[in-house]
PDB file of C-alpha atoms in Angstrom:
ATOM      1  CA  MET L   1     -24.289 -32.592   5.954  1.00  0.00           C
ATOM      2  CA  ALA L   2     -21.389 -30.157   5.851  1.00  0.00           C
ATOM      3  CA  ALA L   3     -22.210 -26.487   5.631  1.00  0.00           C
ATOM      4  CA  THR L   4     -20.343 -24.580   2.959  1.00  0.00           C
ATOM      5  CA  ARG L   5     -18.886 -21.365   4.195  1.00  0.00           C
ATOM      6  CA  THR L   6     -19.031 -18.328   1.955  1.00  0.00           C
ATOM      7  CA  PRO L   7     -15.642 -16.621   1.711  1.00  0.00           C
ATOM      8  CA  GLN L   8     -15.310 -13.110   3.070  1.00  0.00           C
ATOM      9  CA  PRO L   9     -15.185 -10.406   0.391  1.00  0.00           C
ATOM     10  CA  VAL L  10     -11.732  -8.980  -0.287  1.00  0.00           C
ATOM     11  CA  LEU L  11     -11.060  -5.647  -1.978  1.00  0.00           C
ATOM     12  CA  LEU L  12      -8.046  -6.214  -4.218  1.00  0.00           C
ATOM     13  CA  GLU L  13      -5.749  -3.522  -5.519  1.00  0.00           C
ATOM     14  CA  PRO L  14      -4.761  -4.851  -8.957  1.00  0.00           C
ATOM     15  CA  GLN L  15      -1.036  -5.450  -9.328  1.00  0.00           C
ATOM     16  CA  GLY L  16       0.616  -5.203 -12.708  1.00  0.00           C
ATOM     17  CA  PRO L  17       3.597  -7.192 -13.998  1.00  0.00           C
ATOM     18  CA  VAL L  18       6.112  -4.346 -13.562  1.00  0.00           C
ATOM     19  CA  ILE L  19       5.286  -3.804  -9.887  1.00  0.00           C
ATOM     20  CA  THR L  20       5.399  -7.571  -9.345  1.00  0.00           C
ATOM     21  CA  ALA L  21       8.828  -7.791 -10.991  1.00  0.00           C
ATOM     22  CA  ILE L  22      10.184  -4.911  -8.914  1.00  0.00           C
ATOM     23  CA  ALA L  23       8.810  -6.351  -5.666  1.00  0.00           C
ATOM     24  CA  CYS L  24      10.193  -9.802  -6.468  1.00  0.00           C
ATOM     25  CA  THR L  25      13.604  -8.372  -7.364  1.00  0.00           C
ATOM     26  CA  VAL L  26      13.819  -6.356  -4.152  1.00  0.00           C
ATOM     27  CA  GLY L  27      12.570  -9.297  -2.091  1.00  0.00           C
ATOM     28  CA  ALA L  28      15.014 -11.716  -3.702  1.00  0.00           C
ATOM     29  CA  GLY L  29      17.869  -9.262  -3.128  1.00  0.00           C
ATOM     30  CA  LEU L  30      16.958  -8.937   0.538  1.00  0.00           C
ATOM     31  CA  PHE L  31      16.559 -12.691   0.919  1.00  0.00           C
ATOM     32  CA  LEU L  32      19.795 -13.651  -0.823  1.00  0.00           C
ATOM     33  CA  GLY L  33      21.905 -10.841   0.655  1.00  0.00           C
ATOM     34  CA  ALA L  34      20.696 -11.103   4.217  1.00  0.00           C
ATOM     35  CA  GLY L  35      20.465 -14.894   4.001  1.00  0.00           C
ATOM     36  CA  GLY L  36      24.113 -15.080   2.953  1.00  0.00           C
ATOM     37  CA  VAL L  37      25.123 -12.704   5.734  1.00  0.00           C
ATOM     38  CA  CYS L  38      23.087 -14.786   8.193  1.00  0.00           C
ATOM     39  CA  VAL L  39      24.851 -18.013   7.185  1.00  0.00           C
ATOM     40  CA  TYR L  40      28.279 -16.342   7.275  1.00  0.00           C
ATOM     41  CA  LEU L  41      27.686 -14.805  10.698  1.00  0.00           C
ATOM     42  CA  ALA L  42      26.352 -18.062  12.105  1.00  0.00           C
ATOM     43  CA  ALA L  43      29.415 -19.982  10.880  1.00  0.00           C
ATOM     44  CA  ARG L  44      31.771 -17.270  12.098  1.00  0.00           C
ATOM     45  CA  THR L  45      30.096 -17.123  15.520  1.00  0.00           C
ATOM     46  CA  VAL L  46      30.350 -20.894  15.999  1.00  0.00           C
ATOM     47  CA  ALA L  47      33.969 -20.985  14.777  1.00  0.00           C
ATOM     48  CA  ASP L  48      35.108 -18.086  16.963  1.00  0.00           C
ATOM     49  CA  LEU L  49      33.133 -19.059  20.041  1.00  0.00           C
ATOM     50  CA  ARG L  50      36.057 -20.781  21.754  1.00  0.00           C
ATOM     51  CA  ALA L  51      38.690 -18.306  20.661  1.00  0.00           C
ATOM     52  CA  THR L  52      36.988 -15.045  21.607  1.00  0.00           C
ATOM     53  CA  GLY L  53      34.685 -16.024  24.459  1.00  0.00           C
ATOM     54  CA  SER L  54      31.058 -15.185  25.034  1.00  0.00           C
ATOM     55  CA  GLY L  55      31.247 -11.493  24.047  1.00  0.00           C
ATOM     56  CA  TRP L  56      31.426 -12.236  20.325  1.00  0.00           C
ATOM     57  CA  ALA L  57      28.838 -14.975  20.687  1.00  0.00           C
ATOM     58  CA  VAL L  58      26.203 -12.554  22.004  1.00  0.00           C
ATOM     59  CA  VAL L  59      26.961  -9.992  19.268  1.00  0.00           C
ATOM     60  CA  GLY L  60      27.121 -12.726  16.637  1.00  0.00           C
ATOM     61  CA  ILE L  61      23.814 -14.247  17.678  1.00  0.00           C
ATOM     62  CA  GLY L  62      22.191 -10.791  17.631  1.00  0.00           C
ATOM     63  CA  LEU L  63      23.512 -10.113  14.128  1.00  0.00           C
ATOM     64  CA  VAL L  64      22.383 -13.566  12.938  1.00  0.00           C
ATOM     65  CA  LEU L  65      18.868 -12.843  14.217  1.00  0.00           C
ATOM     66  CA  VAL L  66      18.742  -9.429  12.500  1.00  0.00           C
ATOM     67  CA  ALA L  67      20.029 -10.857   9.204  1.00  0.00           C
ATOM     68  CA  GLY L  68      17.587 -13.766   9.484  1.00  0.00           C
ATOM     69  CA  PHE L  69      14.710 -11.331  10.022  1.00  0.00           C
ATOM     70  CA  VAL L  70      15.691  -9.278   6.958  1.00  0.00           C
ATOM     71  CA  ALA L  71      15.932 -12.488   4.901  1.00  0.00           C
ATOM     72  CA  ALA L  72      12.455 -13.524   6.083  1.00  0.00           C
ATOM     73  CA  VAL L  73      11.073 -10.098   5.092  1.00  0.00           C
ATOM     74  CA  GLY L  74      12.614 -10.534   1.631  1.00  0.00           C
ATOM     75  CA  ALA L  75      11.102 -13.989   1.213  1.00  0.00           C
ATOM     76  CA  SER L  76       7.660 -12.822   2.344  1.00  0.00           C
ATOM     77  CA  THR L  77       7.867  -9.883  -0.098  1.00  0.00           C
ATOM     78  CA  VAL L  78       8.390 -12.291  -2.997  1.00  0.00           C
ATOM     79  CA  VAL L  79       5.621 -14.644  -1.843  1.00  0.00           C
ATOM     80  CA  SER L  80       3.046 -11.875  -1.272  1.00  0.00           C
ATOM     81  CA  ALA L  81       3.849 -10.079  -4.556  1.00  0.00           C
ATOM     82  CA  ARG L  82       3.368 -13.290  -6.503  1.00  0.00           C
ATOM     83  CA  ALA L  83       0.134 -14.101  -4.642  1.00  0.00           C
ATOM     84  CA  GLU L  84      -1.300 -10.645  -5.365  1.00  0.00           C
ATOM     85  CA  ARG L  85      -0.382 -10.962  -9.045  1.00  0.00           C
ATOM     86  CA  ARG L  86      -2.027 -14.409  -9.233  1.00  0.00           C
ATOM     87  CA  ALA L  87      -5.173 -12.977  -7.610  1.00  0.00           C
ATOM     88  CA  THR L  88      -5.165 -10.096 -10.115  1.00  0.00           C
ATOM     89  CA  LEU L  89      -4.864 -12.487 -13.054  1.00  0.00           C
ATOM     90  CA  ARG L  90      -7.556 -14.793 -11.650  1.00  0.00           C
ATOM     91  CA  LEU L  91      -9.932 -11.868 -11.198  1.00  0.00           C
ATOM     92  CA  ALA L  92      -9.267 -10.703 -14.762  1.00  0.00           C
ATOM     93  CA  SER L  93     -10.023 -14.138 -16.193  1.00  0.00           C
ATOM     94  CA  HIS L  94     -12.826 -15.402 -13.907  1.00  0.00           C
ATOM     95  CA  GLY L  95     -14.398 -12.132 -12.781  1.00  0.00           C
ATOM     96  CA  VAL L  96     -17.767 -10.742 -13.803  1.00  0.00           C
ATOM     97  CA  ASP L  97     -18.719  -7.105 -14.203  1.00  0.00           C
ATOM     98  CA  ALA L  98     -20.735  -5.805 -11.260  1.00  0.00           C
ATOM     99  CA  THR L  99     -21.679  -2.600  -9.467  1.00  0.00           C
ATOM    100  CA  ALA L 100     -20.921  -1.298  -6.005  1.00  0.00           C
ATOM    101  CA  LEU L 101     -23.486   1.036  -4.451  1.00  0.00           C
ATOM    102  CA  VAL L 102     -21.851   3.322  -1.874  1.00  0.00           C
ATOM    103  CA  LEU L 103     -23.923   3.186   1.323  1.00  0.00           C
ATOM    104  CA  ALA L 104     -21.716   5.422   3.487  1.00  0.00           C
ATOM    105  CA  VAL L 105     -18.498   7.416   3.260  1.00  0.00           C
ATOM    106  CA  ALA L 106     -16.266   8.275   6.228  1.00  0.00           C
ATOM    107  CA  SER L 107     -12.722   9.461   6.711  1.00  0.00           C
ATOM    108  CA  ALA L 108     -10.046   6.862   7.405  1.00  0.00           C
ATOM    109  CA  PRO L 109      -6.532   7.046   8.826  1.00  0.00           C
ATOM    110  CA  PRO L 110      -3.857   7.959   6.265  1.00  0.00           C
ATOM    111  CA  THR L 111      -1.638   5.297   4.726  1.00  0.00           C
ATOM    112  CA  ASN L 112       1.973   4.819   5.772  1.00  0.00           C
ATOM    113  CA  ASP L 113       2.888   7.202   2.945  1.00  0.00           C
ATOM    114  CA  ASP L 114       0.523   9.864   4.365  1.00  0.00           C
ATOM    115  CA  HIS L 115      -1.974   9.442   1.533  1.00  0.00           C
ATOM    116  CA  TYR L 116      -5.493  10.582   2.424  1.00  0.00           C
ATOM    117  CA  GLN L 117      -7.989   7.707   2.591  1.00  0.00           C
ATOM    118  CA  VAL L 118     -11.740   7.325   2.791  1.00  0.00           C
ATOM    119  CA  ARG L 119     -13.708   4.401   4.197  1.00  0.00           C
ATOM    120  CA  LEU L 120     -16.447   3.207   1.888  1.00  0.00           C
ATOM    121  CA  ARG L 121     -19.289   0.976   3.019  1.00  0.00           C
ATOM    122  CA  MET L 122     -20.864  -0.503  -0.092  1.00  0.00           C
ATOM    123  CA  ARG L 123     -23.156  -3.194  -1.422  1.00  0.00           C
ATOM    124  CA  VAL L 124     -21.704  -5.138  -4.346  1.00  0.00           C
ATOM    125  CA  SER L 125     -24.106  -6.903  -6.696  1.00  0.00           C
ATOM    126  CA  GLY L 126     -23.969  -8.500 -10.109  1.00  0.00           C
ATOM    127  CA  PRO L 127     -24.690 -11.660 -12.082  1.00  0.00           C
ATOM    128  CA  GLY L 128     -23.588 -15.041 -10.726  1.00  0.00           C
ATOM    129  CA  PHE L 129     -23.287 -14.264  -7.009  1.00  0.00           C
ATOM    130  CA  GLU L 130     -25.352 -13.152  -4.045  1.00  0.00           C
ATOM    131  CA  PRO L 131     -25.023  -9.414  -3.280  1.00  0.00           C
ATOM    132  CA  PHE L 132     -22.721  -8.686  -0.355  1.00  0.00           C
ATOM    133  CA  ASP L 133     -21.745  -5.720   1.794  1.00  0.00           C
ATOM    134  CA  HIS L 134     -18.164  -4.634   2.305  1.00  0.00           C
ATOM    135  CA  SER L 135     -16.443  -1.846   4.177  1.00  0.00           C
ATOM    136  CA  GLY L 136     -12.912  -0.902   3.194  1.00  0.00           C
ATOM    137  CA  ASP L 137     -10.402   1.920   3.078  1.00  0.00           C
ATOM    138  CA  VAL L 138      -9.509   3.309  -0.347  1.00  0.00           C
ATOM    139  CA  LEU L 139      -7.239   6.121  -1.499  1.00  0.00           C
ATOM    140  CA  GLY L 140      -8.875   9.517  -1.287  1.00  0.00           C
ATOM    141  CA  TYR L 141      -7.427  10.835  -4.534  1.00  0.00           C
ATOM    142  CA  LEU L 142      -9.120   7.967  -6.403  1.00  0.00           C
ATOM    143  CA  PHE L 143     -12.440   7.751  -4.545  1.00  0.00           C
ATOM    144  CA  GLY L 144     -12.686  11.032  -2.615  1.00  0.00           C
ATOM    145  CA  GLY L 145     -15.515  12.152  -4.893  1.00  0.00           C
ATOM    146  CA  ALA L 146     -17.675   9.160  -3.990  1.00  0.00           C
ATOM    147  CA  ALA L 147     -20.753  10.014  -1.947  1.00  0.00           C
ATOM    148  CA  GLN L 148     -23.662   8.074  -0.546  1.00  0.00           C
ATOM    149  CA  GLY L 149     -25.623   6.693  -3.491  1.00  0.00           C
ATOM    150  CA  THR L 150     -22.688   6.721  -5.923  1.00  0.00           C
ATOM    151  CA  VAL L 151     -22.588   3.615  -8.109  1.00  0.00           C
ATOM    152  CA  LEU L 152     -19.054   2.387  -8.822  1.00  0.00           C
ATOM    153  CA  PRO L 153     -18.101  -0.144 -11.472  1.00  0.00           C
ATOM    154  CA  ALA L 154     -16.665  -3.335  -9.970  1.00  0.00           C
ATOM    155  CA  ARG L 155     -15.257  -6.669 -11.095  1.00  0.00           C
ATOM    156  CA  VAL L 156     -15.988  -9.669  -8.861  1.00  0.00           C
ATOM    157  CA  ASP L 157     -14.725 -13.253  -8.798  1.00  0.00           C
ATOM    158  CA  PRO L 158     -17.929 -15.067  -7.733  1.00  0.00           C
ATOM    159  CA  ALA L 159     -16.036 -18.065  -6.301  1.00  0.00           C
ATOM    160  CA  THR L 160     -13.674 -16.127  -4.006  1.00  0.00           C
ATOM    161  CA  ARG L 161     -15.646 -12.860  -3.662  1.00  0.00           C
ATOM    162  CA  THR L 162     -12.467 -10.966  -4.471  1.00  0.00           C
ATOM    163  CA  PHE L 163     -13.265  -7.696  -6.205  1.00  0.00           C
ATOM    164  CA  THR L 164     -11.848  -4.445  -7.530  1.00  0.00           C
ATOM    165  CA  LEU L 165     -13.458  -1.063  -7.878  1.00  0.00           C
ATOM    166  CA  GLY L 166     -13.389   1.309 -10.807  1.00  0.00           C
ATOM    167  CA  SER L 167     -13.163   5.067 -10.415  1.00  0.00           C
ATOM    168  CA  PRO L 168     -16.364   6.968  -9.715  1.00  0.00           C
ATOM    169  CA  PRO L 169     -17.995   8.606 -12.711  1.00  0.00           C
ATOM    170  CA  ALA L 170     -16.968  12.177 -13.413  1.00  0.00           C
ATOM    171  CA  PRO L 171     -19.467  14.851 -12.404  1.00  0.00           C
ATOM    172  CA  PRO L 172     -21.558  16.079 -15.302  1.00  0.00           C
ATOM    173  CA  ALA L 173     -20.109  18.999 -17.188  1.00  0.00           C
ATOM    174  CA  PRO L 174     -22.097  22.225 -16.895  1.00  0.00           C
ATOM    175  CA  ARG L 175     -24.109  23.132 -19.940  1.00  0.00           C
ATOM    176  CA  PRO L 176     -23.255  26.451 -21.570  1.00  0.00           C
ATOM    177  CA  GLY L 177     -26.536  28.170 -20.656  1.00  0.00           C
ATOM    178  CA  ASP L 178     -26.567  27.091 -16.988  1.00  0.00           C
ATOM    179  CA  ALA L 179     -24.179  29.746 -15.619  1.00  0.00           C
ATOM    180  CA  ARG L 180     -25.509  31.393 -12.486  1.00  0.00           C
ATOM    181  CA  GLY L 181     -24.366  34.783 -11.680  1.00  0.00           C
TER     182      GLY L 181
END
């Protein structure tokens, strides 16, 4: 009897078609440009190896490695952008509406772009799947108002346990007669 393993929950940042197209274009440009440079430098290094000696060979090999690395980064950019878009589309079509109860809020290290982040520990529950706990870092300007006990809207793919979070509800507006002074 084989035990089925439940997949780990993954917090997905939805990726739209425009961002996917931009990422794929940049990745393809890096791949094709650096890949072409890599092939050219490799051919040139091999052809000039006898004529110029080992000095050019060392420089040529170094440049081939750098160009190959940039080409690999371009290819991985295309692959990851397409995978994130597929996951976004799958979640939109197979996902169910759920809720995420915030259990704890803590500060988190900023992103590479120096955006403030918060770490949310939450329990996600809804129809069609067992409730699960997840801890993840989210952007502070989107979820900075979340506190312990806040209920966030979520969308969950029950098969993969991939989910997204909606923004926290706005605080209630003060009523006209409630002014303290």
